[in-house]
Amino acid sequence: MPPEISLLLDRSESYVAQNRRADKKQSLLRGRTIINLFFEASTRTRTSFELAGKRLGADVINMSVSTSSVRKGETVIDTAMTLNAMHPDVLIVRHPESGAVKLLSEKVNCAVINAGDGSHEHPTQALLDALTIRRRKGRLDGLKVAICGDILHSRVARSNIHLLNIMGARVRVVAPRTLLPRAVERLGVEVYHDMGEGLAGCDIVMMLRLQTERMQGNYFPSIREYFHFFGLDYEKLGRASAEALIMHPGPMNRGVEIDSLVADDYGRSVIREQVEMGVAVRMACLELLTGDPAGGDRGNI
Ligand code: CP
């Protein structure tokens, strides 16, 4: 709901300031235990959740799945129930299968944060993207946002479409037909297959990585052709608003979905700012889920 999202973004603002100070630490979550449980690779999300927990004074454990008993055949659910028996306050979970995090959350009695499940959702990414946009543009309502590239496999796209629609933005998706989910317009987006048309007049241009690890078969003739038609360069960007922001959740594949010159144009590219906002947003999520010791039911994000 808009008020809940606005509250979380407002709380994140105070953490942006805290994270820019020399002393970044406070003791709000002293005594709380957070476990990072990542069944899929991550740089930004895992590190920022670890930093977020530590800066709030919690104990943070990074479970190394590759050296855990998962390698001996223990299931995801049994792994989660085993960790739950050690009384963590929050499990932060990333998993390659859509729906796995929800399933796991039903088997434990601590709070669970979805750090990305398959092609389904990546809610804290959408929140950090919203914070980045709101800080730069002063609002989300009424903005024209183009999300471009591999929509089909992107949990970032789904979470952003959901959040941006709730907050009153107008969302477009721009992609080849092969990289769009069936009936994508039912998600509340305008659909384009041409970058020039899709980017025309947009306030935000959000590029997505080709998720080749989730692809079976051929979705486009070649990387070269994909970049020619769908890679963001200055020529295509010229169709967007002159003040349009360039965004990418990372990791980027330079020369595939985005040209290096555009990615590194720090007048307009906010890609590094997105990473910074990730820590602040995740601090706010941890605070709101665990900050009140007398709080009622556990929550999930
Ligand atoms: N954006 C994002 O989720 O990045 P990581 O895969 O590095 O966590």
Coordinates of C-alpha atoms and ligand atoms in Angstrom, one line a residue:
M1 CA 0.0 0.0 0.0
P2 CA 1.3 3.5 -0.7
P3 CA 1.4 4.6 3.0
E4 CA 3.5 1.6 4.0
I5 CA 5.9 2.0 1.1
S6 CA 6.2 5.7 1.8
L7 CA 6.9 5.0 5.5
L8 CA 9.6 2.5 4.6
L9 CA 11.2 5.0 2.2
D10 CA 11.0 7.7 4.8
R11 CA 12.8 5.5 7.3
S12 CA 15.4 4.7 4.7
E13 CA 16.3 8.4 4.4
S14 CA 17.6 8.5 7.9
Y15 CA 19.8 5.5 7.2
V16 CA 21.2 7.2 4.1
A17 CA 22.5 10.0 6.4
Q18 CA 23.8 7.5 9.0
N19 CA 25.7 5.5 6.3
R20 CA 27.5 8.7 5.1
R21 CA 28.8 9.4 8.6
A22 CA 32.2 8.1 9.9
D23 CA 30.4 6.2 12.7
K24 CA 27.8 4.2 10.9
K25 CA 26.8 1.9 13.8
Q26 CA 24.0 1.9 16.2
S27 CA 22.5 -0.6 18.6
L28 CA 18.8 -0.8 17.7
L29 CA 19.0 -4.5 16.8
R30 CA 21.5 -5.5 19.5
G31 CA 21.0 -9.1 20.5
R32 CA 19.1 -9.9 17.3
T33 CA 20.3 -12.6 14.9
I34 CA 20.0 -12.4 11.2
I35 CA 21.0 -15.3 8.8
N36 CA 21.7 -14.7 5.1
L37 CA 20.8 -17.9 3.3
F38 CA 21.6 -17.5 -0.4
F39 CA 21.2 -20.5 -2.7
E40 CA 22.1 -18.3 -5.7
A41 CA 25.0 -15.9 -6.4
S42 CA 24.8 -12.3 -5.2
T43 CA 27.2 -9.4 -4.6
R44 CA 24.9 -6.4 -3.9
T45 CA 22.0 -8.0 -2.0
R46 CA 23.9 -10.3 0.3
T47 CA 26.6 -7.7 1.1
S48 CA 24.1 -4.9 1.7
F49 CA 21.9 -7.1 4.0
E50 CA 25.1 -8.0 6.0
L51 CA 26.1 -4.4 6.3
A52 CA 22.5 -3.3 7.1
G53 CA 22.3 -5.9 10.0
K54 CA 25.8 -5.0 11.4
R55 CA 25.2 -1.3 11.2
L56 CA 22.1 -1.8 13.3
G57 CA 24.0 -3.8 15.8
A58 CA 22.6 -7.3 15.0
D59 CA 24.7 -10.5 14.8
V60 CA 24.7 -11.5 11.1
I61 CA 25.6 -15.0 9.9
N62 CA 26.3 -15.7 6.3
M63 CA 25.4 -19.3 5.6
S64 CA 27.7 -20.7 2.9
V65 CA 25.3 -23.0 1.0
S66 CA 28.2 -24.5 -1.0
T67 CA 29.9 -25.8 2.2
S68 CA 26.6 -26.7 4.0
S69 CA 24.7 -29.9 4.4
V70 CA 22.7 -28.9 1.3
R71 CA 25.7 -30.6 -0.5
K72 CA 24.8 -33.8 1.3
G73 CA 21.2 -33.7 0.0
E74 CA 19.5 -31.8 2.8
T75 CA 16.4 -30.0 1.4
V76 CA 15.8 -26.3 1.4
I77 CA 12.9 -26.7 3.9
D78 CA 15.0 -29.0 6.2
T79 CA 17.9 -26.4 6.0
A80 CA 15.5 -23.6 7.0
M81 CA 13.9 -25.6 9.8
T82 CA 17.4 -26.5 11.1
L83 CA 18.4 -22.8 11.2
N84 CA 15.0 -21.8 12.6
A85 CA 15.8 -24.1 15.6
M86 CA 18.7 -21.9 16.5
H87 CA 16.3 -19.0 17.1
P88 CA 17.2 -16.4 14.4
D89 CA 15.1 -13.3 14.2
V90 CA 15.3 -12.9 10.5
L91 CA 16.2 -15.3 7.6
I92 CA 17.1 -13.5 4.4
V93 CA 16.7 -16.0 1.5
R94 CA 17.6 -16.1 -2.2
H95 CA 16.6 -19.1 -4.2
P96 CA 16.6 -19.9 -7.9
E97 CA 13.1 -21.3 -7.8
S98 CA 10.0 -19.0 -7.9
G99 CA 7.9 -19.5 -4.8
A100 CA 10.7 -21.2 -2.8
V101 CA 11.0 -18.3 -0.3
K102 CA 7.3 -18.2 0.4
L103 CA 7.2 -22.0 0.9
L104 CA 10.1 -21.8 3.3
S105 CA 8.5 -18.9 5.2
E106 CA 5.6 -21.1 6.0
K107 CA 7.8 -23.6 7.8
V108 CA 9.7 -21.2 10.2
N109 CA 8.6 -18.9 12.9
C110 CA 11.0 -16.0 12.4
A111 CA 10.6 -13.2 9.9
V112 CA 11.7 -14.0 6.3
I113 CA 12.8 -11.5 3.7
N114 CA 12.7 -12.5 0.0
A115 CA 16.1 -11.6 -1.5
G116 CA 15.0 -12.8 -4.9
D117 CA 13.2 -16.0 -5.9
G118 CA 13.7 -17.3 -9.4
S119 CA 11.9 -15.0 -12.0
H120 CA 9.2 -14.1 -9.5
E121 CA 10.0 -11.2 -7.1
H122 CA 12.9 -9.2 -5.6
P123 CA 11.0 -6.8 -3.4
T124 CA 13.9 -5.0 -1.7
Q125 CA 15.4 -4.2 -5.1
A126 CA 12.1 -2.4 -6.1
L127 CA 12.2 -0.5 -2.8
L128 CA 15.8 0.7 -3.3
D129 CA 14.9 1.6 -6.9
A130 CA 11.9 3.6 -5.6
L131 CA 14.1 5.4 -3.0
T132 CA 16.7 6.3 -5.7
I133 CA 14.0 7.7 -8.0
R134 CA 12.2 9.6 -5.2
R135 CA 15.4 11.2 -4.0
R136 CA 16.3 12.4 -7.6
K137 CA 12.8 13.3 -8.9
G138 CA 11.0 14.2 -5.7
R139 CA 8.1 11.8 -6.4
L140 CA 7.1 8.5 -8.0
D141 CA 3.5 9.5 -8.9
G142 CA 3.0 10.3 -12.6
L143 CA 6.6 9.5 -13.7
K144 CA 7.0 7.6 -17.0
V145 CA 9.2 4.6 -16.4
A146 CA 10.6 2.3 -19.2
I147 CA 11.8 -1.1 -18.0
C148 CA 13.8 -2.6 -20.9
G149 CA 15.3 -5.9 -21.8
D150 CA 14.8 -9.4 -20.4
I151 CA 11.4 -8.9 -18.7
L152 CA 10.5 -12.6 -19.1
H153 CA 13.2 -13.8 -16.6
S154 CA 13.4 -10.7 -14.4
R155 CA 12.2 -10.7 -10.8
V156 CA 13.4 -7.1 -10.7
A157 CA 11.0 -6.2 -13.4
R158 CA 8.0 -7.8 -11.7
S159 CA 8.7 -6.2 -8.3
N160 CA 9.3 -2.8 -9.9
I161 CA 6.1 -3.0 -12.0
H162 CA 4.1 -3.9 -8.9
L163 CA 5.6 -1.2 -6.7
L164 CA 5.6 1.6 -9.3
N165 CA 2.0 0.9 -10.3
I166 CA 1.0 1.1 -6.6
M167 CA 2.8 4.4 -6.3
G168 CA 1.1 5.9 -9.4
A169 CA 3.9 5.8 -11.9
R170 CA 3.2 4.9 -15.6
V171 CA 5.2 1.8 -16.5
R172 CA 6.2 0.7 -20.0
V173 CA 8.1 -2.5 -20.8
V174 CA 10.4 -2.5 -23.9
A175 CA 11.6 -5.9 -25.2
P176 CA 11.6 -8.3 -28.1
R177 CA 8.5 -10.5 -28.1
T178 CA 10.6 -13.5 -27.0
L179 CA 11.6 -11.8 -23.8
L180 CA 8.2 -10.8 -22.6
P181 CA 5.9 -13.0 -20.4
R182 CA 2.5 -14.0 -22.0
A183 CA -0.2 -11.4 -21.4
V184 CA 2.3 -9.0 -19.8
E185 CA -0.1 -6.1 -20.3
R186 CA -2.2 -7.6 -17.5
L187 CA 0.5 -6.5 -15.1
G188 CA -0.6 -2.9 -15.8
V189 CA 2.1 -1.9 -18.3
E190 CA 2.2 -0.5 -21.8
V191 CA 4.2 -2.8 -24.1
Y192 CA 6.7 -1.7 -26.8
H193 CA 9.0 -3.7 -29.0
D194 CA 11.0 -0.7 -30.3
M195 CA 13.4 1.2 -28.0
G196 CA 12.8 4.5 -29.7
E197 CA 9.1 4.3 -29.3
G198 CA 9.3 2.9 -25.8
L199 CA 11.7 5.4 -24.4
A200 CA 10.0 8.5 -26.0
G201 CA 9.5 11.1 -23.2
C202 CA 10.4 8.7 -20.4
D203 CA 11.6 10.0 -17.0
I204 CA 13.4 6.8 -16.0
V205 CA 15.1 4.2 -18.2
M206 CA 15.7 1.0 -16.3
M207 CA 17.8 -1.5 -18.1
L208 CA 17.9 -5.3 -17.3
R209 CA 20.5 -7.9 -17.7
L210 CA 19.9 -10.8 -20.1
Q211 CA 19.5 -13.7 -17.6
T212 CA 21.2 -16.4 -19.7
E213 CA 21.4 -18.7 -16.6
R214 CA 17.5 -19.0 -16.8
M215 CA 17.3 -19.4 -20.6
Q216 CA 16.8 -22.6 -22.4
G217 CA 17.0 -22.2 -26.2
N218 CA 17.5 -19.2 -28.3
Y219 CA 15.7 -15.9 -27.5
F220 CA 17.5 -13.6 -30.0
P221 CA 19.8 -14.2 -33.0
S222 CA 23.0 -12.9 -31.4
I223 CA 24.4 -10.6 -28.7
R224 CA 25.5 -8.2 -31.4
E225 CA 22.0 -8.0 -32.9
Y226 CA 20.4 -7.7 -29.4
F227 CA 22.7 -4.8 -28.5
H228 CA 21.9 -3.1 -31.9
F229 CA 18.2 -3.2 -31.2
F230 CA 17.8 -3.2 -27.4
G231 CA 21.1 -2.1 -25.9
L232 CA 21.0 1.4 -24.4
D233 CA 23.3 3.9 -26.1
Y234 CA 23.2 7.6 -26.5
E235 CA 21.2 7.4 -29.7
K236 CA 18.4 5.5 -28.1
L237 CA 18.6 7.5 -24.9
G238 CA 18.1 10.6 -27.0
R239 CA 14.4 9.7 -27.3
A240 CA 13.9 9.9 -23.5
S241 CA 13.4 13.1 -21.5
A242 CA 16.5 15.2 -21.4
E243 CA 16.6 14.7 -17.6
A244 CA 15.9 11.0 -17.7
L245 CA 17.7 8.9 -15.2
I246 CA 19.6 5.7 -16.3
M247 CA 19.1 2.8 -13.9
H248 CA 20.3 -0.9 -13.8
P249 CA 19.9 -3.3 -10.8
G250 CA 23.3 -4.9 -11.6
P251 CA 25.2 -6.9 -12.4
M252 CA 25.6 -5.2 -15.7
N253 CA 26.8 -6.8 -18.9
R254 CA 28.5 -3.9 -20.7
G255 CA 28.0 -3.9 -24.4
V256 CA 25.1 -6.3 -24.2
E257 CA 22.2 -4.4 -22.6
I258 CA 24.0 -1.1 -21.9
D259 CA 26.9 0.8 -23.5
S260 CA 29.7 1.6 -21.1
L261 CA 29.6 5.3 -21.9
V262 CA 26.0 5.5 -20.9
A263 CA 26.4 3.3 -17.8
D264 CA 29.3 5.6 -16.6
D265 CA 27.6 8.9 -17.4
Y266 CA 27.4 10.0 -13.8
G267 CA 25.4 13.1 -14.7
R268 CA 22.5 10.8 -15.5
S269 CA 23.4 7.2 -14.5
V270 CA 22.3 6.5 -10.9
I271 CA 23.5 2.9 -10.9
R272 CA 26.0 3.4 -8.1
E273 CA 23.4 5.4 -6.1
Q274 CA 21.1 2.4 -6.4
V275 CA 23.7 0.3 -4.6
E276 CA 24.1 2.9 -1.9
M277 CA 20.3 3.1 -1.4
G278 CA 20.2 -0.7 -1.1
V279 CA 21.9 -0.6 2.3
A280 CA 19.6 2.1 3.6
V281 CA 16.4 0.4 2.4
R282 CA 17.5 -3.0 3.9
M283 CA 18.2 -1.3 7.2
A284 CA 14.7 0.1 7.2
C285 CA 13.3 -3.3 6.4
L286 CA 15.2 -4.9 9.3
E287 CA 14.1 -2.2 11.6
L288 CA 10.5 -2.4 10.7
L289 CA 10.5 -6.2 10.9
T290 CA 12.4 -6.6 14.2
G291 CA 12.9 -3.2 15.8
D292 CA 10.0 -3.4 18.3
P293 CA 10.7 -6.2 20.8
A294 CA 7.1 -6.0 22.0
G295 CA 5.8 -6.2 18.4
G296 CA 3.1 -8.6 17.6
D297 CA 3.2 -11.1 14.7
R298 CA 6.4 -11.6 12.8
G299 CA 6.3 -10.0 9.3
N300 CA 7.8 -11.0 6.0
I301 CA 8.9 -9.0 3.0
Ligands
CP1 N1 20.6 -6.5 -8.0 C1 21.0 -7.6 -7.4 O1 20.2 -8.4 -6.9 O2 22.3 -7.9 -7.4 P1 23.0 -9.1 -6.8 O3 22.6 -10.3 -7.6 O4 24.5 -8.9 -6.9 O5 22.6 -9.3 -5.4

